Coordinates of C-alpha atoms in Angstrom, one line a residue:
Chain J
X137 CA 29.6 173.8 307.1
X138 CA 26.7 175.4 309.0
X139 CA 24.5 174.8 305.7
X140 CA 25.5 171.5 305.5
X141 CA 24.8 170.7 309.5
X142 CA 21.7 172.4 308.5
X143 CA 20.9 170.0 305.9
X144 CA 21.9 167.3 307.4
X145 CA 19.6 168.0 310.6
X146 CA 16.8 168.6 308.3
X147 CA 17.3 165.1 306.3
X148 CA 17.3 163.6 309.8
X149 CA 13.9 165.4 310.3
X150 CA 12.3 164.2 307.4
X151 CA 13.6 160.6 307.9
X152 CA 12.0 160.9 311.5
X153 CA 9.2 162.5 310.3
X154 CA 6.2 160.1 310.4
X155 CA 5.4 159.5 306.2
X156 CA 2.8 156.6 306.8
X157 CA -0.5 157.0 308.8
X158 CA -1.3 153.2 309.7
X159 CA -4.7 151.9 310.7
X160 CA -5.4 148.9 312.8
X161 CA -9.0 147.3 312.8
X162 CA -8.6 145.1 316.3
X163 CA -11.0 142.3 318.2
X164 CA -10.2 141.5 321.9
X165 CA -12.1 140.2 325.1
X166 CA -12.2 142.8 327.6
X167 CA -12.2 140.4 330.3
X168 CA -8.3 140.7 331.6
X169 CA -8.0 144.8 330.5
X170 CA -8.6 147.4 332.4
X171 CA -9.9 149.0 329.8
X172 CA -8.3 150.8 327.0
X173 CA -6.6 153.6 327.7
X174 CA -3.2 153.0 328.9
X175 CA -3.1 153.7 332.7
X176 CA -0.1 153.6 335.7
X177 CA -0.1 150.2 336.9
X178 CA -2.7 148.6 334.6
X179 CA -3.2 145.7 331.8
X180 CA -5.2 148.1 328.8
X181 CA -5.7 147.3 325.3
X182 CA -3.4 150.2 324.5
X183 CA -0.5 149.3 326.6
X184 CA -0.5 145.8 325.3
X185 CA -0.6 146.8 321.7
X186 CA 1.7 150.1 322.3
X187 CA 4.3 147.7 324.2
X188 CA 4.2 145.2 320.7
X189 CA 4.0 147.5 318.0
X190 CA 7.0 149.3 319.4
X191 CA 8.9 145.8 318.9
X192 CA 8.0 145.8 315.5
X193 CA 8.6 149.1 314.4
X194 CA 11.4 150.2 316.5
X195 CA 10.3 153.9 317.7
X196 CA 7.7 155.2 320.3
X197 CA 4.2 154.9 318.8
X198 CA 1.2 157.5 320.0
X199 CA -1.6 154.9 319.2
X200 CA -5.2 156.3 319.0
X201 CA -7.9 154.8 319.4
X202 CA -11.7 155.4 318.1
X203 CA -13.4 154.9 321.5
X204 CA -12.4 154.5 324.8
X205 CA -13.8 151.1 326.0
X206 CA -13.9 150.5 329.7
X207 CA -12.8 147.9 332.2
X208 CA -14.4 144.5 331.3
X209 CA -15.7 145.8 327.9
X210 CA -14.6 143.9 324.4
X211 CA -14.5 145.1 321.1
X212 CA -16.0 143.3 318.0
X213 CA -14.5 146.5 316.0
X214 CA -12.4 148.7 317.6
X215 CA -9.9 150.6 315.5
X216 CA -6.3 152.9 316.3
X217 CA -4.1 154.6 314.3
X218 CA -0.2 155.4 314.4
X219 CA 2.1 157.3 312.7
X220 CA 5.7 155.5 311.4
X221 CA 8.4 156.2 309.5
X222 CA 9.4 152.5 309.3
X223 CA 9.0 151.1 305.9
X224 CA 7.9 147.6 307.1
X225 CA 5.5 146.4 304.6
X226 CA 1.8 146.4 306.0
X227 CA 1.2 143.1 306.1
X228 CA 4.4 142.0 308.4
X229 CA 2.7 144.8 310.5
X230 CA -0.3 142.6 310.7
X231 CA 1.6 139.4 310.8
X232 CA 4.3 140.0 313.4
X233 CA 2.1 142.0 315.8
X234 CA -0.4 139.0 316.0
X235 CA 2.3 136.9 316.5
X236 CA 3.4 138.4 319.6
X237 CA 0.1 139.9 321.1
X238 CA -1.7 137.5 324.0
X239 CA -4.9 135.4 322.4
X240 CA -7.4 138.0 324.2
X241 CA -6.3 140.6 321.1
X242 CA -6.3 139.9 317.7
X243 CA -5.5 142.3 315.1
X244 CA -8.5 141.5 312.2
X245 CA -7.1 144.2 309.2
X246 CA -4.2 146.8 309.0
X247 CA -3.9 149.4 306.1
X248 CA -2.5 152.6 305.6
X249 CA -4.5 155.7 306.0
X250 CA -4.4 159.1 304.3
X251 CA -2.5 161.4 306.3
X252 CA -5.3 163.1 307.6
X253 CA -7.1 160.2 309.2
X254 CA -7.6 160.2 313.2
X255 CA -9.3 156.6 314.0
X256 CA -10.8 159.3 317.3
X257 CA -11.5 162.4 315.6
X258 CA -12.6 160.7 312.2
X259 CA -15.4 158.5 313.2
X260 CA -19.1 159.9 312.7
X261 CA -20.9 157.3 314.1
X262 CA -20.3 154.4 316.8
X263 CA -21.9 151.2 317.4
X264 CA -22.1 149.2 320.8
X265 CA -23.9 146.2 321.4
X266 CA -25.5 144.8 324.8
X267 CA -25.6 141.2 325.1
X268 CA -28.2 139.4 328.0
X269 CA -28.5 135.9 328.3
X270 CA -31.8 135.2 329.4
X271 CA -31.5 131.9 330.9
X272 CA -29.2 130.5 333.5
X273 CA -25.7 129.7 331.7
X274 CA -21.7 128.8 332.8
X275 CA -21.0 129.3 329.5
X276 CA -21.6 133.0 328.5
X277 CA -20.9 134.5 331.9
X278 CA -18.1 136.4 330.4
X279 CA -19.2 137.2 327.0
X280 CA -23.1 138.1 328.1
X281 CA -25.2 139.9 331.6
X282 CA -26.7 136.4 332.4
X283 CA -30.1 137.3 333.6
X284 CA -31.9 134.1 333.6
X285 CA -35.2 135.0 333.0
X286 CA -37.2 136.1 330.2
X287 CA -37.4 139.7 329.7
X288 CA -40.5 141.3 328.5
X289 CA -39.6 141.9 324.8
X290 CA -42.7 144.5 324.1
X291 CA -41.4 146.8 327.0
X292 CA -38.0 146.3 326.0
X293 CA -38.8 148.0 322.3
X294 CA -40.9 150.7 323.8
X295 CA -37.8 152.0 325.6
X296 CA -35.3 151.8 322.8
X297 CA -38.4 153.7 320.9
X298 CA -37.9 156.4 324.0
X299 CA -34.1 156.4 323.6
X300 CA -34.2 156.8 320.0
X301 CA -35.7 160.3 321.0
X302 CA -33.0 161.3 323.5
X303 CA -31.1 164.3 322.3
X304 CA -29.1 165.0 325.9
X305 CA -28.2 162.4 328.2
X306 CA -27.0 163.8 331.3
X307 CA -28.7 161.4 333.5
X308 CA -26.8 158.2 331.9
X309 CA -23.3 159.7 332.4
X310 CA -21.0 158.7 334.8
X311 CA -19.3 162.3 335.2
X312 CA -20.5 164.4 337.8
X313 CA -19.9 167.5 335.9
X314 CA -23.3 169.3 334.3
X315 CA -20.9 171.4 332.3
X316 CA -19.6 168.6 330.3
X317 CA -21.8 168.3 326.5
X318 CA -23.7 165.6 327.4
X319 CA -26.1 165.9 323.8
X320 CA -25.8 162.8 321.3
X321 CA -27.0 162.3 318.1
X322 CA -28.6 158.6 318.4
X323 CA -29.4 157.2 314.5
X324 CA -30.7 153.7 315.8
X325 CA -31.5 152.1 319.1
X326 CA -32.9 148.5 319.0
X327 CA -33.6 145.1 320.8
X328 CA -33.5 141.7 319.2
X329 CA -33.6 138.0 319.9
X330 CA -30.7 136.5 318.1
X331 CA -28.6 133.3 318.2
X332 CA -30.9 132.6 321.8
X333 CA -29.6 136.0 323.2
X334 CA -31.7 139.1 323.9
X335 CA -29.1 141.8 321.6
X336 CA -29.6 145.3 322.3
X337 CA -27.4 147.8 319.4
X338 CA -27.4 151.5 319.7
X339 CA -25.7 153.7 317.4
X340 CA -24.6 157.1 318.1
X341 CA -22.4 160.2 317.5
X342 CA -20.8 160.0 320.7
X343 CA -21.4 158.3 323.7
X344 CA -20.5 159.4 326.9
X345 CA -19.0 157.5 329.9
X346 CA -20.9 154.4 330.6
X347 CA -23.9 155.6 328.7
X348 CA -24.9 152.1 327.4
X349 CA -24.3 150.6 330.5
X350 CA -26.7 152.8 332.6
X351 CA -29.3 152.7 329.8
X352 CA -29.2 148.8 329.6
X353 CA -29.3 148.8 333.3
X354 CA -32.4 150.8 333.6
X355 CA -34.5 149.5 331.2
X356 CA -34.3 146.2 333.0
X357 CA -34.8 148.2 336.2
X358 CA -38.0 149.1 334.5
X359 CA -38.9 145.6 333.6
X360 CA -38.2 144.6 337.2
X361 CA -40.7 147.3 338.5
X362 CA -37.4 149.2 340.3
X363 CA -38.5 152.1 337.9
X364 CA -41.8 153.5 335.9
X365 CA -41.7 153.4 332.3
X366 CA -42.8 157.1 332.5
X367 CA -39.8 157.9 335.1
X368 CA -37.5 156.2 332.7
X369 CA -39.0 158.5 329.4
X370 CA -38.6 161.6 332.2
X371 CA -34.7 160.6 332.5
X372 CA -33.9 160.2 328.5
X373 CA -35.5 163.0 327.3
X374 CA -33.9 165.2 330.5
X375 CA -37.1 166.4 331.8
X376 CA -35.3 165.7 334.8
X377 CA -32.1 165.8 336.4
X378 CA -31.5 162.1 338.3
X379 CA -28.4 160.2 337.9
X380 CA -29.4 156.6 336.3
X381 CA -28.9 153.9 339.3
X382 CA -28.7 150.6 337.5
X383 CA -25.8 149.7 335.7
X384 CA -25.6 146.7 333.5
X385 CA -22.2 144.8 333.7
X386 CA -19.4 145.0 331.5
X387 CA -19.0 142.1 330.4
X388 CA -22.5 141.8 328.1
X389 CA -20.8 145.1 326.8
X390 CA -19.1 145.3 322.9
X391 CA -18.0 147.9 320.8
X392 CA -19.7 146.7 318.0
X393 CA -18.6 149.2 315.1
X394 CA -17.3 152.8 314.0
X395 CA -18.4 154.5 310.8
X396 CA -15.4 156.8 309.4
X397 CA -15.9 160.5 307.3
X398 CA -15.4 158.9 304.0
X399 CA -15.5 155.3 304.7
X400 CA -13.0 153.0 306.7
X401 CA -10.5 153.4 304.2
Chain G
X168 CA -35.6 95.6 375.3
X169 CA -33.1 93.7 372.6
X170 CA -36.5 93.8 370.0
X171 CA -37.1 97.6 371.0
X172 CA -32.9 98.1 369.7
X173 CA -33.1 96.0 367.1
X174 CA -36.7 98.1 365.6
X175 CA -34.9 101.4 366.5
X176 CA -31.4 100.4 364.5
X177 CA -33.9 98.7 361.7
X178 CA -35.1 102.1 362.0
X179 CA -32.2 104.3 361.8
X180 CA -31.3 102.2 359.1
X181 CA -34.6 103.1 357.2
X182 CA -33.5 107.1 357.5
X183 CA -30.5 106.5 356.6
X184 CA -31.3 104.3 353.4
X185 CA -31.3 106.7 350.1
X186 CA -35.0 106.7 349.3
X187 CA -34.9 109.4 347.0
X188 CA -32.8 109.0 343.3
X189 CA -32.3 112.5 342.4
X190 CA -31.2 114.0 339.1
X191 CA -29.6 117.2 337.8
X192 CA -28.9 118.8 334.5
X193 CA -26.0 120.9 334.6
X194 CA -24.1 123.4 332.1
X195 CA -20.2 124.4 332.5
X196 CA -17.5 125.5 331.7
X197 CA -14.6 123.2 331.4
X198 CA -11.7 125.8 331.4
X199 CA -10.9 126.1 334.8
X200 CA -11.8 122.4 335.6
X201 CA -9.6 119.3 335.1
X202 CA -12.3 117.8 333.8
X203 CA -15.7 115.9 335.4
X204 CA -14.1 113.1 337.3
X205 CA -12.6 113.6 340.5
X206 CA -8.7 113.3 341.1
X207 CA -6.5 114.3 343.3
X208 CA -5.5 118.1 343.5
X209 CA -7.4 118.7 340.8
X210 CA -10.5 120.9 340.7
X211 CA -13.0 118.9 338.8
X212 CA -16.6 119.3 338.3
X213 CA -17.7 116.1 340.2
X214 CA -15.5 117.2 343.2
X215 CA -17.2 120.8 343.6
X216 CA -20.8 119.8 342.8
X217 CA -20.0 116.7 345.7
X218 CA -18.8 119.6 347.9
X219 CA -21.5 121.9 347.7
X220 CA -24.7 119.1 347.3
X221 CA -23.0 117.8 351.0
X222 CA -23.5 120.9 352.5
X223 CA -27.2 121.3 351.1
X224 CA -28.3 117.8 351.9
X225 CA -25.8 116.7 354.8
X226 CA -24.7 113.8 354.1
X227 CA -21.7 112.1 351.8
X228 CA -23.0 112.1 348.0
X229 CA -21.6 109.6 345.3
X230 CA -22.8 111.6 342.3
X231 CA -22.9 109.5 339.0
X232 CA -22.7 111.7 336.0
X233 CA -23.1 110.5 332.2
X234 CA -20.4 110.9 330.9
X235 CA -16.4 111.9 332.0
X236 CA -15.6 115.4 330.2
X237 CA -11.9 115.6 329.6
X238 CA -10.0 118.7 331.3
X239 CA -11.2 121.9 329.4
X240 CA -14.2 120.4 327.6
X241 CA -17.5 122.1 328.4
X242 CA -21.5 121.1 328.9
X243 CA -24.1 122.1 327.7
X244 CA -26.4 119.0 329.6
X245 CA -24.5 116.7 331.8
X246 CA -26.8 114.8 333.8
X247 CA -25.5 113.1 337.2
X248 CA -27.6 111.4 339.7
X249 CA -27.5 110.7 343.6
X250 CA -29.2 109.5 346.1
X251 CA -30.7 110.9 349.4
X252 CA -32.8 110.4 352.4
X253 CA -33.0 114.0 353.5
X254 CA -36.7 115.1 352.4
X255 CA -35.3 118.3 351.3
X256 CA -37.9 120.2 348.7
X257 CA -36.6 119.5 345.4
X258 CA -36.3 123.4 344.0
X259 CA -34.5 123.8 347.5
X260 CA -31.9 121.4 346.4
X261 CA -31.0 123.8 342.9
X262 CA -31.8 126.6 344.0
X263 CA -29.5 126.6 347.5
X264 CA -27.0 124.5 345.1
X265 CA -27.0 127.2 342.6
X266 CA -26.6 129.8 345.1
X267 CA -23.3 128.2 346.6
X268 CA -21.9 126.6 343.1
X269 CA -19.2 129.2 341.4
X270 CA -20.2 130.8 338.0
X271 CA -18.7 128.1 336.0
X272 CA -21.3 125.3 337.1
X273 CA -25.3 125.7 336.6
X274 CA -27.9 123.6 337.7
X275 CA -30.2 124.1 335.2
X276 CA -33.0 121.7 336.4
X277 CA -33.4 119.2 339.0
X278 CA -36.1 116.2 339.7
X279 CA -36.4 112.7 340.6
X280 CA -36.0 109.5 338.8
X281 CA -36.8 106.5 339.4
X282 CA -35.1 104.2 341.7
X283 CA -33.2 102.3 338.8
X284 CA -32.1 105.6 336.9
X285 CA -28.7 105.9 336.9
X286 CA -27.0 108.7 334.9
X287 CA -24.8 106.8 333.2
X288 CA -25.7 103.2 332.7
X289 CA -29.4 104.4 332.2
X290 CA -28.0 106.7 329.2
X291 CA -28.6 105.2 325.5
X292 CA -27.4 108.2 323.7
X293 CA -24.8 111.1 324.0
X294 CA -24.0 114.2 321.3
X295 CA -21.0 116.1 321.4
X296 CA -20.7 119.3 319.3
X297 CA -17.4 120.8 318.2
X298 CA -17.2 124.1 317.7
X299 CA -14.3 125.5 315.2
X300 CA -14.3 129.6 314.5
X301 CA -13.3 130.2 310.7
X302 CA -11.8 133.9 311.5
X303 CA -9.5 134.9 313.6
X304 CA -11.2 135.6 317.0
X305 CA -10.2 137.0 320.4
X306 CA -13.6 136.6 322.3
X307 CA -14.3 132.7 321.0
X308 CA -11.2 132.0 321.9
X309 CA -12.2 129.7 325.2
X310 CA -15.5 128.2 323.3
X311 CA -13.7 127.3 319.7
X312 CA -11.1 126.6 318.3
X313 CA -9.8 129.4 316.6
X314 CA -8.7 128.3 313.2
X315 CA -8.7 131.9 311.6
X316 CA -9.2 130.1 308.2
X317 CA -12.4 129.0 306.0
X318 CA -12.7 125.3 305.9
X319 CA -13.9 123.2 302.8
X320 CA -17.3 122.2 303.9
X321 CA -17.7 120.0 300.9
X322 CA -14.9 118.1 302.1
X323 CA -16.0 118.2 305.6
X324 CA -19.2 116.9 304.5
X325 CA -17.6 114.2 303.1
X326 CA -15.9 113.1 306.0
X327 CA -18.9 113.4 308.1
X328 CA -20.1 110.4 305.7
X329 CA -17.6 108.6 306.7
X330 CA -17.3 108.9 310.1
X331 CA -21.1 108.0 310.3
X332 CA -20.1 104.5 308.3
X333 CA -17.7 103.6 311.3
X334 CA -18.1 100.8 313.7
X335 CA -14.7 99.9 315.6
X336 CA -13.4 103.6 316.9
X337 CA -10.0 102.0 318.0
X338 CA -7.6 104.3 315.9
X339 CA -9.4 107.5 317.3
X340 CA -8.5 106.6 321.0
X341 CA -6.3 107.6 323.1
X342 CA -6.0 104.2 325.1
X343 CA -3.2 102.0 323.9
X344 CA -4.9 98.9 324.8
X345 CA -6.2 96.9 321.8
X346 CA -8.4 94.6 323.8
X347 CA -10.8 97.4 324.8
X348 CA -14.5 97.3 323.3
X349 CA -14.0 100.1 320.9
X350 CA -17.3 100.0 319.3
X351 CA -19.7 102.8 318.6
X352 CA -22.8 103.0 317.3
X353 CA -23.1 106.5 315.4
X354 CA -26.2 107.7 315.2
X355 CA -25.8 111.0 313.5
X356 CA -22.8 113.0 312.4
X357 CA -22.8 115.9 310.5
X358 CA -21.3 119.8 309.6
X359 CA -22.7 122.8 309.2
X360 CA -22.8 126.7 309.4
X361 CA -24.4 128.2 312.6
X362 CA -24.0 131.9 314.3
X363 CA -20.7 132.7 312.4
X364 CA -19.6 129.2 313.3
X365 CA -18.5 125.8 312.2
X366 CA -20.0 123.2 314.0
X367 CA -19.5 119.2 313.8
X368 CA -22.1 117.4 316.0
X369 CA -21.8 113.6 316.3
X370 CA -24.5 111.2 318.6
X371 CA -23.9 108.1 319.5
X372 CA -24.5 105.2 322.8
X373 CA -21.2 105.8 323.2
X374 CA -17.2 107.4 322.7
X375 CA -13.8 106.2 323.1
X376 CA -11.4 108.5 325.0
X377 CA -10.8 111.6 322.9
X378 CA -12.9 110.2 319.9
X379 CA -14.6 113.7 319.4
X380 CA -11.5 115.5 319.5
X381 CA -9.1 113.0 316.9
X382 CA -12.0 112.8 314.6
X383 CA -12.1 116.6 314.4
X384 CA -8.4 117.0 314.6
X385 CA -8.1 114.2 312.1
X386 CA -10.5 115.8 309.8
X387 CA -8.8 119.1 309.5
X388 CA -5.4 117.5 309.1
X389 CA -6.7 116.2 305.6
X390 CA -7.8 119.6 304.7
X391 CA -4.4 120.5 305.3
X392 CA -3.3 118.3 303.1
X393 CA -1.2 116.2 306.1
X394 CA -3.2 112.7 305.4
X395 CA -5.3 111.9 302.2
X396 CA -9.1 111.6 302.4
X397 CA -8.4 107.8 301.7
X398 CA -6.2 107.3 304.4
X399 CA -8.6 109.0 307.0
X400 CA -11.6 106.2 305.3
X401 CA -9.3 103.5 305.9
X402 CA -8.9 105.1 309.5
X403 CA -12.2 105.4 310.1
X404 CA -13.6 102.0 308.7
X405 CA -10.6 100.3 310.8
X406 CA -8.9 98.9 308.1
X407 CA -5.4 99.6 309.1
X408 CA -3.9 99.9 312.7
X409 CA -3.2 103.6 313.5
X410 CA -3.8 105.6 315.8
X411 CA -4.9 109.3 315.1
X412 CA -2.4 111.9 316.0
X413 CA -3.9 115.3 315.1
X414 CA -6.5 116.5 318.2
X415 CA -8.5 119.5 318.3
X416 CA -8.3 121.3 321.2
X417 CA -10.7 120.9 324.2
X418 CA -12.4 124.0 324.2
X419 CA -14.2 123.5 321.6
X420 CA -15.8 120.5 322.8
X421 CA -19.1 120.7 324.2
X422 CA -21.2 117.2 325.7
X423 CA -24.2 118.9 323.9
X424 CA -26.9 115.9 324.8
X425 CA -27.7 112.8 326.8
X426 CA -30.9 111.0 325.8
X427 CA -32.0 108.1 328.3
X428 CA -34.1 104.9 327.6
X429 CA -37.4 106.1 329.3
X430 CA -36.9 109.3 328.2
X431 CA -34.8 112.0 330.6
X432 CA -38.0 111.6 333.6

């Protein structure tokens, strides 16, 4: 009898034990989150997809995401993971969930992962984009910092040639604490003109807490005379210890991409 | 003393008579706007620019504009017209206009014409672009039609053909009056493959109530397979009597263009 509740309770273990490790690769318009992490009393990009996968696979999820994207930021490639024990096949995942998220999230891709696989932990590099509009527009005020005016392109590459050779970025952290690691391993910092917007893509390890934002922001502080050029070099390569001022706004903000251990899959 | 009255009135009428024909190129967004044309209780671009432009030049305005954007269609140019007496400089008048407008409306230039100019009846051509996004999207979602699907440009290409062979617009309409002039003269209309996007633009002096929108609509419904290619010729070329009934959706109409018989000064 006692073997048999045993067996029984261990059956029941296994069948509640999460067998599948599923990935999601998601889009959405940060405009109407408050950001991604689930929070008491706000609309994230977690809660809203937490809430809807739960429909679909009937038990609590713990979805994790690879970056934490904040208020007013959008994702061109943001990716989560979840455990299940639900045999649903992936693509009614895919299919159903898209069906009953709001327009402003849109799952792109949904596999299964090996078990291993942390969409936080996992990811080697990160990509974010910062999008400037650099005349007057209606049109991309949402989706673009619309600066109307011409930015001056040379400067602009001198200083992602500075942040390129950043190793610790205490000064373009949002934390107060010194304690915290602020050192990240930046492969590729660059500005472009494409598609008549001024496109500014940094790649990194890690970023920390509104690190693209504050770097955005005070190159154009630069531009705008606000700032030296040398001041700014002092501040990425922590020669000194001053908080960054300037912050660009969210909304020219994307989390553009996320490079995984082996691959995505 | 009755000569003195009548000089001073003659006078007062002098100030008061619009001397000036003023101009302005805007851009906006149409989604929070019932379209251009004022109505009542709805917000409308015509209504907040006339708001705004009467506190900057202090008088009642009748704006003219080119052409009547539906509710939810955007601009890229829209011209409107007014006229003043107030000798207010004319970079006073966009930027202070600017400065009270809400984020959705931007004057993007402002001059004046001459007496005779009249934004719409001066106007000999307008382009329209239609914007369709092929994958499914989260961010274009107010700016395109989100189809989430590749299209078959040959086809589309086709159609474009087609459309630019037609003379009497009437089954692509929304009126239900068959006495109504419904001819247009297309200039141009054509497909192609721009910034990740499809986009349809169309000129011509001038377009039927939702023309933009059935053609699109229309043209998508035979890659669907919902109407032949022939019957959407015979549509086109007005040789039957039916009316469209497949519309694209209006944010992903833009009034792109407005080209006027002396050129735009």
């Amino acid at each position: 009898m006692t073997g048999q509740r045993a067996g029984k309770h261990v059956e029941t273990e296994n069948e509640s034990a999460p067998a599948r490790n599923i990935v999601l690769k998601l889009e959405y318009c940060g405009r109407d989150f408050q950001g991604w992490q689930i929070q008491a009393g706000g609309r994230t990009v977690q809660g809203v997809i937490k809430e809807n996968l739960e429909k679909v696979i009937r038990h609590e999820v713990n979805l994790i995401g690879a970056g934490r994207t904040d208020s007013g930021v959008h994702a061109l490639a943001q990716y989560a993971n979840f455990r299940t024990s639900n045999p649903v096949a992936i693509g009614q995942i895919k299919h159903k969930l898209n069906q009953l998220l709001p327009d402003d999230i849109v799952i792109m891709d949904c596999w299964e992962a090996t078990p291993q696989f942390d969409a936080r932990r996992s990811a080697v590099e990160r990509q974010y984009a910062y999008l400037i509009c650099e005349r007057p527009s209606a049109i991309k005020r949402h989706l673009t910092w619309v600066l109307g005016r011409k930015l001056d392109r040379g400067m602009l590459d001198q200083m992602a040639a500075v942040v390129m050779r950043g190793r610790n970025f205490r000064n373009f952290c949002k934390s107060k604490s010194l304690k915290e690691n602020s050192d990240c391993r930046v492969m590729s910092a660059s500005w472009r003109r494409r598609n008549g917007l001024l496109r500014f893509e940094i790649t990194a390890d890690r970023f920390l807490h509104n690190m693209v934002r504050l770097l955005v922001g005070t190159m154009v502080s630069v531009l705008d005379g606000a700032i030296t050029m040398r001041q700014f070099e002092k501040a990425v390569l922590a020669e000194i210890n001053e908080k960054a001022k300037y912050i660009a706004p969210a909304c020219g903000l994307y989390l553009a991409a996320v490079k995984y251990e082996r691959g995505i899959r």
